[in-house]
Tab-separated table of C-alpha atoms and ligand atoms in Angstrom:
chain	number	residue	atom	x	y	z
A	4	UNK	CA	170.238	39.512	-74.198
A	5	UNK	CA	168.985	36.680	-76.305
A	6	UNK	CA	169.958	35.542	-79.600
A	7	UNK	CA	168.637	37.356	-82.575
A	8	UNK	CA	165.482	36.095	-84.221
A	9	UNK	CA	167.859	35.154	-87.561
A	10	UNK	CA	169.726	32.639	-85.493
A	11	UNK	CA	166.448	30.318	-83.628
A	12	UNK	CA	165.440	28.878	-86.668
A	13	UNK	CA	166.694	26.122	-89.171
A	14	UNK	CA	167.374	28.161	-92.488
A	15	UNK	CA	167.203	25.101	-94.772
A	16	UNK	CA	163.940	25.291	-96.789
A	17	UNK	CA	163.178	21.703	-98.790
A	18	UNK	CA	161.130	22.131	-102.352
A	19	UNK	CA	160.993	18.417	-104.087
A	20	UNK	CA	164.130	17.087	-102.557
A	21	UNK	CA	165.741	20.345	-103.357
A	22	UNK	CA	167.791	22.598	-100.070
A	23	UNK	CA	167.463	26.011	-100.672
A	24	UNK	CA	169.503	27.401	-98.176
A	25	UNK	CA	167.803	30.474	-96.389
A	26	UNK	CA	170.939	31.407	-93.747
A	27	UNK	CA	171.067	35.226	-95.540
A	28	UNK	CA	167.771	36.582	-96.828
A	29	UNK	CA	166.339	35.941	-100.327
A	30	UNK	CA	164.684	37.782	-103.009
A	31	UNK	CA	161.500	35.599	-105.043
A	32	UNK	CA	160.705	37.623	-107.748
A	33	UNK	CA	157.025	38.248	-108.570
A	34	UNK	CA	155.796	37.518	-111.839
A	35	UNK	CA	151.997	37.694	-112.550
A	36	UNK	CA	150.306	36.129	-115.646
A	37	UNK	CA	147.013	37.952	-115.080
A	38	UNK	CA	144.966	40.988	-116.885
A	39	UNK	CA	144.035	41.989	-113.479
A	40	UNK	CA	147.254	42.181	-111.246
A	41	UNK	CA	147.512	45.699	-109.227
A	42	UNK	CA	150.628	46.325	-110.319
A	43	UNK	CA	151.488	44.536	-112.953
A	44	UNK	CA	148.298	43.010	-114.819
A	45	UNK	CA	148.583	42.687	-118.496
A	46	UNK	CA	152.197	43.276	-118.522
A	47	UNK	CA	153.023	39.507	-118.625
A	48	UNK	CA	150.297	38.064	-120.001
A	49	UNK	CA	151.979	36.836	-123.157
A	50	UNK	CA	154.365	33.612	-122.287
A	51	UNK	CA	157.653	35.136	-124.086
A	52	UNK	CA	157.088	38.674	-121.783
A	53	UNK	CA	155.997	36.427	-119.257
A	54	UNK	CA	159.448	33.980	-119.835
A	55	UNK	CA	162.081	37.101	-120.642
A	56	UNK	CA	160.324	38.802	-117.325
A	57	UNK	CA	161.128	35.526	-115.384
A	58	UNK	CA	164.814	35.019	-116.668
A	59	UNK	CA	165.325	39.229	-116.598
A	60	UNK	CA	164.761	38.878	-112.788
A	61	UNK	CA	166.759	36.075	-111.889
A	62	UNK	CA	169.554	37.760	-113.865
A	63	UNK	CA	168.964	40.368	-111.579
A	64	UNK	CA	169.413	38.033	-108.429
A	65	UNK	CA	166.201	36.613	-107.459
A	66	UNK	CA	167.130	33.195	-105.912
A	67	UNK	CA	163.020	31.978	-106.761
A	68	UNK	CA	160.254	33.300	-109.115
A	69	UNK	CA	156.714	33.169	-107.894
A	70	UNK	CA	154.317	32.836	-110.780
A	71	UNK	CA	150.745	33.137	-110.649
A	72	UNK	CA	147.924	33.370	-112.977
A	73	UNK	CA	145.319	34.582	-110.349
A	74	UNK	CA	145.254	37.824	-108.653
A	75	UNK	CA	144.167	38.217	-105.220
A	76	UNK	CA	143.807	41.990	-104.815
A	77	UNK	CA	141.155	42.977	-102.342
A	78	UNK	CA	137.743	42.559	-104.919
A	79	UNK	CA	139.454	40.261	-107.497
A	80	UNK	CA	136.944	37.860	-109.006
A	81	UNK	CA	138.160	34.220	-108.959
A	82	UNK	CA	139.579	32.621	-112.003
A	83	UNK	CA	138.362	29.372	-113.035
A	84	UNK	CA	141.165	26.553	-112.695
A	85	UNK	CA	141.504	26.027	-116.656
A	86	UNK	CA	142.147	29.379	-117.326
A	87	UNK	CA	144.267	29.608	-114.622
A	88	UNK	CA	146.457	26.624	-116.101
A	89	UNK	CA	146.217	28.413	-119.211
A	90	UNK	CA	148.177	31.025	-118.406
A	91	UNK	CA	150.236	29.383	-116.066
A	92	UNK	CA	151.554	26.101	-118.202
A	93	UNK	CA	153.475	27.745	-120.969
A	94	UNK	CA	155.285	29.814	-118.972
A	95	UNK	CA	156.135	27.778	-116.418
A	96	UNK	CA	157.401	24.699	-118.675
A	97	UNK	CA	159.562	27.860	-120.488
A	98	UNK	CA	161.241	29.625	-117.551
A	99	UNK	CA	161.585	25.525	-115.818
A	100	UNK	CA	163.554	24.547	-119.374
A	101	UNK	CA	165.600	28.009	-119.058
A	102	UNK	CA	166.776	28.272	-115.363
A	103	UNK	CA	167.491	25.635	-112.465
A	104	UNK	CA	166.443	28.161	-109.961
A	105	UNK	CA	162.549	26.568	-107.882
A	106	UNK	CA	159.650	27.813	-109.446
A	107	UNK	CA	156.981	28.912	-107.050
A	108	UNK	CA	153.115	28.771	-107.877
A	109	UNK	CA	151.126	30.954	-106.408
A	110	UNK	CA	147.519	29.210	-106.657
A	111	UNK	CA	144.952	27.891	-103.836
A	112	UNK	CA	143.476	24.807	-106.398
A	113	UNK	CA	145.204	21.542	-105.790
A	114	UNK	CA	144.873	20.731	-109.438
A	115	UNK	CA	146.927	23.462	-110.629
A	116	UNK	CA	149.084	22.997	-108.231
A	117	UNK	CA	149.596	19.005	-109.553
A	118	UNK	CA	149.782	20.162	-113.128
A	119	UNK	CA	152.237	22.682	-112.695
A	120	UNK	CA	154.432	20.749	-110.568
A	121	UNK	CA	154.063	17.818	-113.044
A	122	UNK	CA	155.746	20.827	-115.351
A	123	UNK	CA	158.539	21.689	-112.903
A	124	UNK	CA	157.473	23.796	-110.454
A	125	UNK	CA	159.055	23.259	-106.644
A	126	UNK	CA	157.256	25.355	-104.560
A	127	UNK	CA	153.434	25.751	-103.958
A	128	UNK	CA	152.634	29.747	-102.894
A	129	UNK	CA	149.059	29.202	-100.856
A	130	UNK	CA	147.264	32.572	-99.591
A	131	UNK	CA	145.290	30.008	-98.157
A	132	UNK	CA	147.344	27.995	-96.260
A	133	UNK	CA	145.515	24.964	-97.270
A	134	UNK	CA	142.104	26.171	-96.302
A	135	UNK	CA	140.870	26.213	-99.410
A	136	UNK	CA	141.040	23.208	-101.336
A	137	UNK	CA	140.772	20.169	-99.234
A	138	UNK	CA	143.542	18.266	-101.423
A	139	UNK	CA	146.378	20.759	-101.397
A	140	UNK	CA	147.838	19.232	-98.311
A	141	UNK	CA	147.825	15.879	-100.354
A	142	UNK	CA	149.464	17.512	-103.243
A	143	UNK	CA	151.841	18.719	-101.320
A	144	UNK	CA	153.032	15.964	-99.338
A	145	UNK	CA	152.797	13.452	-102.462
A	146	UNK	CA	155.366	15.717	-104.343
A	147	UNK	CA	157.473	16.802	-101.318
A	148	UNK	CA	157.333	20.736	-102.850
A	149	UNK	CA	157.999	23.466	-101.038
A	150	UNK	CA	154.702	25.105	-99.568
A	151	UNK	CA	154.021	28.722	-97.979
A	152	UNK	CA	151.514	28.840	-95.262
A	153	UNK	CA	150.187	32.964	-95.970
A	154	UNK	CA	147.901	34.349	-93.387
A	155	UNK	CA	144.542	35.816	-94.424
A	156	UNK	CA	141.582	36.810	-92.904
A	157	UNK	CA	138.316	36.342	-94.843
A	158	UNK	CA	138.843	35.759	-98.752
A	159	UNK	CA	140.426	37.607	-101.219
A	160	UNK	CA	136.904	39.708	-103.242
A	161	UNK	CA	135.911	40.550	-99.202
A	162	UNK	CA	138.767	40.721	-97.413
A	163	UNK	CA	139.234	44.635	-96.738
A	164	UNK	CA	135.879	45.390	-96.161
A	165	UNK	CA	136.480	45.102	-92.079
A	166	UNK	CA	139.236	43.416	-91.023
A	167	UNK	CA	139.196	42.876	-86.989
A	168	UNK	CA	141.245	41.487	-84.682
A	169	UNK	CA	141.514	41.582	-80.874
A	170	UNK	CA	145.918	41.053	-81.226
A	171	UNK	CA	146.998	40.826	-84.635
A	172	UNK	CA	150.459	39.427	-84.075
A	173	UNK	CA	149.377	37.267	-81.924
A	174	UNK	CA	146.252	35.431	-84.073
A	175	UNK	CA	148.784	35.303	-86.746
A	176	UNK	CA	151.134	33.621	-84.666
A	177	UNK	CA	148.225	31.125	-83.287
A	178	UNK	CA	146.742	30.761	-87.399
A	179	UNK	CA	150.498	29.383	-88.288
A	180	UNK	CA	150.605	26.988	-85.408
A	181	UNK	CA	147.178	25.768	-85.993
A	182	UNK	CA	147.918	25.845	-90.113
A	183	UNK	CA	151.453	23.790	-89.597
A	184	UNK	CA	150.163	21.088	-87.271
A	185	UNK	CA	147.094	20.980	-90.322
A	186	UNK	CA	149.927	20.475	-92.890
A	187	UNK	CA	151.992	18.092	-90.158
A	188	UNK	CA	148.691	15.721	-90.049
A	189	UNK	CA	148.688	15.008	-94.018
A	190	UNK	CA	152.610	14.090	-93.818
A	191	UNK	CA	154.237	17.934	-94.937
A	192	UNK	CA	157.305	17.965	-93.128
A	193	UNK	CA	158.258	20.854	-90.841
A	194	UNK	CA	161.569	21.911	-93.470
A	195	UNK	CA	159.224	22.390	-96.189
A	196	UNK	CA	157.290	25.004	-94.830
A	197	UNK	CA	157.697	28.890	-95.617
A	198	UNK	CA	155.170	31.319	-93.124
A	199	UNK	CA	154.406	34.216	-94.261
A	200	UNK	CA	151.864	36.700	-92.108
A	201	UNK	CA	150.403	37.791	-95.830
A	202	UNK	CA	150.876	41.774	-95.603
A	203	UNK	CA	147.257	43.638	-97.200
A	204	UNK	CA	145.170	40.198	-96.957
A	205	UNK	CA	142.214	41.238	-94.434
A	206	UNK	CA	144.369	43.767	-92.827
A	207	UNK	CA	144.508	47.442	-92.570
A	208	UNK	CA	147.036	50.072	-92.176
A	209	UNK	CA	147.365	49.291	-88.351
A	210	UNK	CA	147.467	45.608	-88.832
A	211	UNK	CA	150.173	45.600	-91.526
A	212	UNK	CA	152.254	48.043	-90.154
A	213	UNK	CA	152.195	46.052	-86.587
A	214	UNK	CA	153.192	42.875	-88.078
A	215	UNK	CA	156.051	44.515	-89.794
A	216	UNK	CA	157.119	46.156	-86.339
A	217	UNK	CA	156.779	43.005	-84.601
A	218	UNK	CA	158.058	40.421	-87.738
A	219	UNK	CA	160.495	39.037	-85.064
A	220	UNK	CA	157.952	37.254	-82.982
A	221	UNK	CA	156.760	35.232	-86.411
A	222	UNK	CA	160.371	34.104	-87.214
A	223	UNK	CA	160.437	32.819	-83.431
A	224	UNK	CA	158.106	30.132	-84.931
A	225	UNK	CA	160.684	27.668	-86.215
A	226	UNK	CA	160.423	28.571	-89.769
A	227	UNK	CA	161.449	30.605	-91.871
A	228	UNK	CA	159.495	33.851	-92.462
A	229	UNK	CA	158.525	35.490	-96.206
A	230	UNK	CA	156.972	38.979	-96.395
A	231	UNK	CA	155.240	40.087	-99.513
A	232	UNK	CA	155.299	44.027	-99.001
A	233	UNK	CA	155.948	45.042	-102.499
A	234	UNK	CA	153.826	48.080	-103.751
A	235	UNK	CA	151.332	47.073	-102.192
A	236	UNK	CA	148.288	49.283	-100.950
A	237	UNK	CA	149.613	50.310	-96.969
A	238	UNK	CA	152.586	52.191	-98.738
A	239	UNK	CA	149.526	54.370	-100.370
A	240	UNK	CA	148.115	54.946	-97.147
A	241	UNK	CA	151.215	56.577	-95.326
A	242	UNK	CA	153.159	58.338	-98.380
A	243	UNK	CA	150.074	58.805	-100.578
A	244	UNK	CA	151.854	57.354	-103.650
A	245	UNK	CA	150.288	55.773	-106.560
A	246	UNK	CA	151.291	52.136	-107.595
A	247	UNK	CA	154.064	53.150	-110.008
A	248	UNK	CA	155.587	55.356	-107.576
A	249	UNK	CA	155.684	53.384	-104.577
A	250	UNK	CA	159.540	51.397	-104.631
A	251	UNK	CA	160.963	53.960	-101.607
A	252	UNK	CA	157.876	52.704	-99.600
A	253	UNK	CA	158.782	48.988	-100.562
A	254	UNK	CA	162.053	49.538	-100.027
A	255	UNK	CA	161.704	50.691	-96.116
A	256	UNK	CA	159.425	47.993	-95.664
A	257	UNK	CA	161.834	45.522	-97.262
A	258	UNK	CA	164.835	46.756	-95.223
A	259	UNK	CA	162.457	46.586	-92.304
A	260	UNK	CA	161.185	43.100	-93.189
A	261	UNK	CA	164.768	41.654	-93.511
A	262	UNK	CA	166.232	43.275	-90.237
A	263	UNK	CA	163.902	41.657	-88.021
A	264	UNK	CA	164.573	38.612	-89.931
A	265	UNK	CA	162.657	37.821	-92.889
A	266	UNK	CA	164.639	35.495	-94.918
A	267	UNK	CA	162.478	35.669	-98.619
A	268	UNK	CA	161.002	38.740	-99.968
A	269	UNK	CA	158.415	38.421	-102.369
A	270	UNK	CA	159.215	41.597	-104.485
A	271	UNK	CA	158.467	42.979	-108.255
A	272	UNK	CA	161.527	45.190	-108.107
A	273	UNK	CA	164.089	42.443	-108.033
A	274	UNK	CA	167.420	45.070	-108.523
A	275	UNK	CA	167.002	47.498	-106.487
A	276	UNK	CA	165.425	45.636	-103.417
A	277	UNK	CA	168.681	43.138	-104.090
A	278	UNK	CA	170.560	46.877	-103.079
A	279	UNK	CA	167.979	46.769	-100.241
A	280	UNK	CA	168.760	43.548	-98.941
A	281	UNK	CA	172.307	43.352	-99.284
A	282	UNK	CA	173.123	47.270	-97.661
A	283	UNK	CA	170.775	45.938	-94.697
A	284	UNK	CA	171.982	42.114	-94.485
A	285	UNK	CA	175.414	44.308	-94.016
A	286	UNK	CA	174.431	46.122	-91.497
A	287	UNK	CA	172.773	43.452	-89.463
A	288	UNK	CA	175.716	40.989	-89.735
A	289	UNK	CA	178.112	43.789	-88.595
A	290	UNK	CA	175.679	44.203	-85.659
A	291	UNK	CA	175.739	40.343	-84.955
A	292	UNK	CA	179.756	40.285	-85.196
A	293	UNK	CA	180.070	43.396	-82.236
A	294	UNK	CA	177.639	41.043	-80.510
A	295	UNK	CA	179.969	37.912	-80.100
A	296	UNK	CA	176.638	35.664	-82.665
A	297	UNK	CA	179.002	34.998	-85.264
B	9	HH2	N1	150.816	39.047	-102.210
B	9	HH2	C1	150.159	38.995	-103.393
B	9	HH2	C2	149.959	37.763	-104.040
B	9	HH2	N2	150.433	36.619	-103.514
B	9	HH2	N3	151.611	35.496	-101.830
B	9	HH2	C3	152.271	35.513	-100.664
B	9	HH2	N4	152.750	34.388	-100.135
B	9	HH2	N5	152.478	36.686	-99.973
B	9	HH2	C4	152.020	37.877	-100.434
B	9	HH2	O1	152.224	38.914	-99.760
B	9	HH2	C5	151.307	37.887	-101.674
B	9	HH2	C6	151.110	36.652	-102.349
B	9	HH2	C7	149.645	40.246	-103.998
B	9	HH2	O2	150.599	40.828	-104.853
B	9	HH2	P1	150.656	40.616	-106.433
B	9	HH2	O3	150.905	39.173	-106.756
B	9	HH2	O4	151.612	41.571	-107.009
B	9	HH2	O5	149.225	41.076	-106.943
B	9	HH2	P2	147.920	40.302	-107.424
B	9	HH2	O6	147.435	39.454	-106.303
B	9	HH2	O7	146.970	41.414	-107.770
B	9	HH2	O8	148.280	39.454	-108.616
């Protein structure tokens, strides 16, 4: 038998000269400074909610926070880049002055990328994966952050309206090789790089649900894998749960996500999918230990 997918990748993960050390699974907390978010838009939309949301979640063990003042729901209208800063600046500068834990911004514009990290941030969260914006690679590299390389197919207002693929596992797999020799060529080094095959972004039910069967291919990439499953629309489609009632369905997918080696969930429920992780990380290292891998 061969080695688990936890044990064929490096689990260091570099954000601006920073290790974050990814050996057991992590949880980023998700914290959206938007009107529009589908879960949680208008809750944080005021920098001290925004701020005591932030420190409230790494209390309750999230190792990063991902902030980010754009949503990207399917149909989401895009938000121009000085609103966007905006929303972001206060709160980040806050929650950077309160914590030491990286700061991830989620954002596809190189400029508020730059001015955020200029505020503190570590970690740039790109749906794109660089596609966008032509200087994001540039950022990146000058600052030596952390970047995620998210897969999505179309954009963001048109993504759901027919997602296609011939073998989705295996385009995502090709995207992130294609995306990480992109982000090789403008001098992003291989340890700085998060993948993440971007669960609900030009997918549907079939396509998420086969990634998250088959997450163990991804993490046979060489870097570490993050899965964004939390509340998100597929739960709807198999329990038939509204948005507030759908933490069972992220928890599954979670426990899911992290057995087959996922090693940062991007969650809203930072508590109880710590519960999650742990129970399951458990489990998995007790099944590693029979095996002779540890
Ligand atoms: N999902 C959302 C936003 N950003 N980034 C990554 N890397 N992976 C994801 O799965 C992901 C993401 C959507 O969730 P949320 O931020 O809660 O909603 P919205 O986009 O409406 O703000």
């Amino acid at each position: 038998m061969n080695t688990l997918p936890h044990t064929t990748h490096p689990a260091v993960f570099k954000a601006r000269g920073r290790l974050i050390p990814l050996d057991a699974p992590v949880l980023m907390g998700v914290l959206n400074v938007t009107p529009d978010s589908f879960s949680d838009g208008g809750r944080y939309l005021d920098p001290a909610a925004a701020v005591g949301r932030a420190c409230a979640m790494i209390e309750e063990g999230a190792a990063l926070i991902d902030i980010g003042a754009e949503s990207s729901r399917p149909g989401s209208e895009p938000v121009d880049q000085a609103e966007e800063i905006r929303r972001l600046l206060p709160v980040v500068m806050e929650v950077c002055r309160r914590t030491t834990i990286p700061i991830s911004i989620d954002t596809t514009k190189s400029h508020v990328a730059r001015v955020a990290l200029d505020a503190g941030a570590a970690v740039i969260n790109d749906i794109s994966a660089l596609r966008f914006d032509p200087h994001m690679g540039d950022v990146v590299a000058g600052t030596g952050a952390g970047l995620v390389l998210m897969h999505m197919q179309g954009r963001p207002q048109t993504m759901q309206q027919a997602p296609s693929y011939g073998d989705v596992v295996r385009e995502v797999k090709e995207f992130f090789v294609e995306r990480m020799e992109a982000a090789r060529a403008v001098g992003i080094g291989p340890e700085q790089i998060l993948l993440d095959p971007g669960i609900g972004f030009g997918k549907n039910l079939s396509h998420n649900l086969s990634l998250l069967a088959h997450l163990e291919e991804l993490t046979a990439l060489g870097r570490p894998v993050l899965v964004g499953v939390s509340r998100k629309a597929f739960i709807e489609q198999v329990l038939g749960r509204p948005v507030g009632e759908r933490l069972l369905g992220t928890a599954a997918a979670v426990a899911v996500a992290v057995l087959k080696g996922a090693r940062v969930l991007r969650v809203h429920d930072v508590g109880q999918m710590r519960d999650v992780m742990e129970m399951v990380e458990a489990i998995r290292e007790a099944r590693e230990q029979a095996a002779g891998w540890l």
